[in-house]
Coordinates of C-alpha atoms and ligand atoms in Angstrom, one line a residue:
X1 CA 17.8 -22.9 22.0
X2 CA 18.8 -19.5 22.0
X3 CA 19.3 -16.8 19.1
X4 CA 16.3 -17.6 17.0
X5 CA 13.9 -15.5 14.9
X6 CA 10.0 -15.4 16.3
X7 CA 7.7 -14.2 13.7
X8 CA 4.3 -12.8 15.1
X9 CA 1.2 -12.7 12.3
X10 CA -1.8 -11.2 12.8
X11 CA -4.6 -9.3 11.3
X12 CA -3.2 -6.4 14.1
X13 CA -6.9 -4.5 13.5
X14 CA -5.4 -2.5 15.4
X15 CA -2.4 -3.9 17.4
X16 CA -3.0 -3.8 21.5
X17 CA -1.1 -4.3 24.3
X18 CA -1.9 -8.1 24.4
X19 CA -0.4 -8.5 21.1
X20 CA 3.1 -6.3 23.1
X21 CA 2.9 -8.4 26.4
X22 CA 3.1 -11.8 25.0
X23 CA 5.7 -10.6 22.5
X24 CA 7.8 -9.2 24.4
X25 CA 7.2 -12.3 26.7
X26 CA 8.0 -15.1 24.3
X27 CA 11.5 -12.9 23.5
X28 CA 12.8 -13.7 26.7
X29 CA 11.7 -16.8 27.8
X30 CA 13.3 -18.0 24.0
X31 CA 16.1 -15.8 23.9
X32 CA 15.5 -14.4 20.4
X33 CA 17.8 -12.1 18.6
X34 CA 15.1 -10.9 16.5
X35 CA 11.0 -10.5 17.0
X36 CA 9.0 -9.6 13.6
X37 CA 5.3 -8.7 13.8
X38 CA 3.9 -8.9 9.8
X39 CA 0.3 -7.7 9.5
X40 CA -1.7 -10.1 6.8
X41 CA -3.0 -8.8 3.7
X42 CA -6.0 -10.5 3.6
X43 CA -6.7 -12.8 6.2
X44 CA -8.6 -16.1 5.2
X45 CA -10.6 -16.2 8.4
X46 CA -11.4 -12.6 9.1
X47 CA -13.2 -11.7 5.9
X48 CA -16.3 -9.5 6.7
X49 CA -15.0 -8.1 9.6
X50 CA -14.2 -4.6 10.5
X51 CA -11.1 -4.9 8.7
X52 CA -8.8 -1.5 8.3
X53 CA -6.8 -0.7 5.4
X54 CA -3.4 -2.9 5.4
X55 CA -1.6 0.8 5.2
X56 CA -3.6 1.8 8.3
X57 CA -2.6 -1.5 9.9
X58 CA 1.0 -1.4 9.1
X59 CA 1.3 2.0 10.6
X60 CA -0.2 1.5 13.9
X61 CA 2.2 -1.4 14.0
X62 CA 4.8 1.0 13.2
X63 CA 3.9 3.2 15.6
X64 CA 3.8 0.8 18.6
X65 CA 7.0 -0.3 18.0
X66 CA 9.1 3.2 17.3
X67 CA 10.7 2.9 20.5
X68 CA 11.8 -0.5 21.0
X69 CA 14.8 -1.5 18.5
X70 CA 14.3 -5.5 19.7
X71 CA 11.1 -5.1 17.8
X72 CA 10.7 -5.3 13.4
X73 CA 7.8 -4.6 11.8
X74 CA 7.7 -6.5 8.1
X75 CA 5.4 -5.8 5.1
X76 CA 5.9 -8.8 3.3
X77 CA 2.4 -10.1 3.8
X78 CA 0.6 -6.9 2.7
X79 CA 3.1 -6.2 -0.4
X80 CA 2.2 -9.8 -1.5
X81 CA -1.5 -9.2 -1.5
X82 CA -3.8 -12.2 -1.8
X83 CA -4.5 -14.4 0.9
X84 CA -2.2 -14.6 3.7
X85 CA -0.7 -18.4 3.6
X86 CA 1.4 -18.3 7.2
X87 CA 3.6 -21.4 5.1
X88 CA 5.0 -18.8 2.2
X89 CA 6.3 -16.2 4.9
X90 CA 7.1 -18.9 6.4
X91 CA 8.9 -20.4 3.6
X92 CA 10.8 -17.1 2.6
X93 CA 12.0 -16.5 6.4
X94 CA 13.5 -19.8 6.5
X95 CA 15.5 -19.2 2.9
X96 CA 17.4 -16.1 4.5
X97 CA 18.2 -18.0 7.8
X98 CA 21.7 -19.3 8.5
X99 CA 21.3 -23.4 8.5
X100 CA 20.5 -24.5 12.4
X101 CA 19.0 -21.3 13.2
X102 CA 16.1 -21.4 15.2
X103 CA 12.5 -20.3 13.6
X104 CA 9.2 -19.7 15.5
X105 CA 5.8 -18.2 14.6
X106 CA 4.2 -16.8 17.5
X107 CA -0.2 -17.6 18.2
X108 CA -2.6 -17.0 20.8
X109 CA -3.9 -19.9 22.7
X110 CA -7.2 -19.4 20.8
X111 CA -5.7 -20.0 17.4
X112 CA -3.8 -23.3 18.1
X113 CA -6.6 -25.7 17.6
X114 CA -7.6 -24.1 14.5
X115 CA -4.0 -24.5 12.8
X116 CA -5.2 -27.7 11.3
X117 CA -7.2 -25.8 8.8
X118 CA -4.1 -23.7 8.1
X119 CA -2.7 -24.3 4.2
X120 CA 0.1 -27.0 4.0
X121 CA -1.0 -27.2 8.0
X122 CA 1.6 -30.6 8.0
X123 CA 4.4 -28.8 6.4
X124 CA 4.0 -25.8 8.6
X125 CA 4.5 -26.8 11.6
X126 CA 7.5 -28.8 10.5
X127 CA 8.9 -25.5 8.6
X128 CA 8.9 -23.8 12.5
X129 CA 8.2 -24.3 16.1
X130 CA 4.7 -22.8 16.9
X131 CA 4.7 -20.9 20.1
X132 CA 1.8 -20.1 21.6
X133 CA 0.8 -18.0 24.0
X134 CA -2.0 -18.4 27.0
X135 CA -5.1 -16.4 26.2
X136 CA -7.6 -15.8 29.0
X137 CA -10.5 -18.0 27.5
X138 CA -8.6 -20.3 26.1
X139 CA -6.3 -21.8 29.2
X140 CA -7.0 -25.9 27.7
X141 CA -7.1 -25.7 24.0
X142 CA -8.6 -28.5 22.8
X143 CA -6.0 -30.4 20.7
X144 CA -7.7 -33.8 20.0
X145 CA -9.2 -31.9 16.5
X146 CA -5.7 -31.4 15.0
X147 CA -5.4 -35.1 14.6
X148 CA -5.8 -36.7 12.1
X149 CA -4.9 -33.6 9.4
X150 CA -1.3 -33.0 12.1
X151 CA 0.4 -36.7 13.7
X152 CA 0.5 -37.8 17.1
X153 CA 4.4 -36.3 17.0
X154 CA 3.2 -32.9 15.7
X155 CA 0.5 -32.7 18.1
X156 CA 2.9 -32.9 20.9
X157 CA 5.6 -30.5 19.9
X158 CA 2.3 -27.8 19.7
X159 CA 1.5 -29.0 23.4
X160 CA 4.9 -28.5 24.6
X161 CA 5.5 -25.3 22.5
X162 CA 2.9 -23.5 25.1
X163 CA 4.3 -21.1 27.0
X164 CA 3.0 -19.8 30.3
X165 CA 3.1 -15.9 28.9
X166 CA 1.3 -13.2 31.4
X167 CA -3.0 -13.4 30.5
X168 CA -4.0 -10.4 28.8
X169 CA -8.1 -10.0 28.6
X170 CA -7.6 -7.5 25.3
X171 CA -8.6 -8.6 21.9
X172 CA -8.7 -6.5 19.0
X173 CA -12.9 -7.2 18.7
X174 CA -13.1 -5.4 22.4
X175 CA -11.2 -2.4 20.8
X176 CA -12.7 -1.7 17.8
X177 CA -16.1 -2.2 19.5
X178 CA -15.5 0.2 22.4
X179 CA -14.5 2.8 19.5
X180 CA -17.9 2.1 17.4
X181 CA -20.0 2.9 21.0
X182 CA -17.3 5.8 21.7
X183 CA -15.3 4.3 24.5
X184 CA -12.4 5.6 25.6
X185 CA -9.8 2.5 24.5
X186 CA -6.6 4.2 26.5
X187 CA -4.3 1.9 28.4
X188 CA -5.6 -1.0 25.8
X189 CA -3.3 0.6 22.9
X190 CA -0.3 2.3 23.0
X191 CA -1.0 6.1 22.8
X192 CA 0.4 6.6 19.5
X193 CA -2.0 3.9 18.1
X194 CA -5.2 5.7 20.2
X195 CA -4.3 9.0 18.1
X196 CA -4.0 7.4 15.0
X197 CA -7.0 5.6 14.8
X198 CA -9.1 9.0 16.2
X199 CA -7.0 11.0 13.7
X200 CA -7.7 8.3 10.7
X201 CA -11.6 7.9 12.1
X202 CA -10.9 4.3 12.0
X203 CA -13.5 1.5 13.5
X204 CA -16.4 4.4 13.9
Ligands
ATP301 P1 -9.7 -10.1 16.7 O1 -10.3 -9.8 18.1 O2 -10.0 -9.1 15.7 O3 -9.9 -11.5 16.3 P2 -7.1 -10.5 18.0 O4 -7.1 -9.6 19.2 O5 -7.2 -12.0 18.3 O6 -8.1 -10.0 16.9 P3 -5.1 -10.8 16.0 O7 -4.3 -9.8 15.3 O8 -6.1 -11.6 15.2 O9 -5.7 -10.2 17.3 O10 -4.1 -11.8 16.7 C1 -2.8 -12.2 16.1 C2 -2.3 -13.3 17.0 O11 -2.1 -12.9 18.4 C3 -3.3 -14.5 17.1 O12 -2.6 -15.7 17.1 C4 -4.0 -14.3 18.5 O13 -4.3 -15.6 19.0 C5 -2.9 -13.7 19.3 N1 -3.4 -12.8 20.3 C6 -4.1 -11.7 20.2 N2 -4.4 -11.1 21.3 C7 -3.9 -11.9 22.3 C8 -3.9 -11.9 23.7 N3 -4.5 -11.0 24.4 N4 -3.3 -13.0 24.4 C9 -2.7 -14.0 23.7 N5 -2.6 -14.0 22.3 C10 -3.2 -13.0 21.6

């Protein structure tokens, strides 16, 4: 199983130290060669939210991962635009990779009985192998609600694709709150991401 590509998506608004932890944390236990994190454009299920600039996001993901070369940051989503389909990045990940080569896209443990919603949600999870990370909150996802849109088979390659990563309490919600009430949000974010989102005035 090992040498394969893990693709992290996420709004990032703004990237924390969960979002780090569990990467870093699903690298090793698959042996990956490569870890991309790819901010969405426009994610489906965050609209009206307290959603930065793409630009902003991108940066701050930029800037979390300057110092660690195991780590890629990829635009692809953003330079799309539109809605952020998980399938087309998907899709064009899969086109560049060497036949046999292992693909994974990387979720919280609160997002995996959602992914039946998910465009192309069959196709999808047969494109890669979700790998999803424990979330404080959401220890026993409830799978049952996947079936029928995913099969019995599908539904148990998700179960066994958990992996027992570290539990980190952060969300992205808990930051950008405690910067709207003027909490300090150190030791959530990296530093670099603290300053740029006082310097940009972000989340206020
Ligand atoms: P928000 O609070 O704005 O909903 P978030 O903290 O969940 O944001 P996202 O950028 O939406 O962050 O998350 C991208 C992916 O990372 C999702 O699949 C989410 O489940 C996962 N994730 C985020 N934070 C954690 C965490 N602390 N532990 C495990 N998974 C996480």
């Amino acid at each position: 199983m090992a040498g394969g590509v893990a693709l992290f998506g996420g709004s990032f608004n703004p990237i924390h130290h969960g979002h780090l932890i569990i990467a870093r944390a699903v690298a090793e236990r698959l042996d990956l060669v490569r870890l991309v994190l790819i901010p969405s454009a426009n994610p489906p299920h965050k609209v009206g939210q307290d959603l930065a600039d793409a630009a902003d996001r991108l940066a701050m993901v930029r800037l979390a991962i300057a110092d660690e070369p195991f780590f890629e940051v990829s635009d692809t989503e953003i330079r799309r635009r539109g809605t952020s389909y998980t399938i087309l990045t998907l899709e064009e990940y899969r086109s560049r990779l060497a036949p046999g080569e292992d693909l994974y896209w990387i979720i919280g443990g609160d997002t995996i009985s959602e992914l039946h919603t998910w465009y192309r949600a069959r196709e999808l999870v047969d494109l890669c192998r979700i790998v999803t990370a424990v979330r404080p909150g959401f220890e026993t996802p409830d799978l049952s609600v996947l079936q029928p849109t995913l099969s019995a088979a599908q539904v148990e390659r998700l179960r066994r694709g958990i992996l027992e990563t570290p539990r980190v309490d952060i969300s992205a919600t808990d930051v950008r709150r405690r910067v709207a009430e003027g909490l300090s949000i150190r030791f959530l974010v990296p530093e670099a991401v603290r300053e740029y989102i006082e310097r940009k005035e972000l989340y206020r």
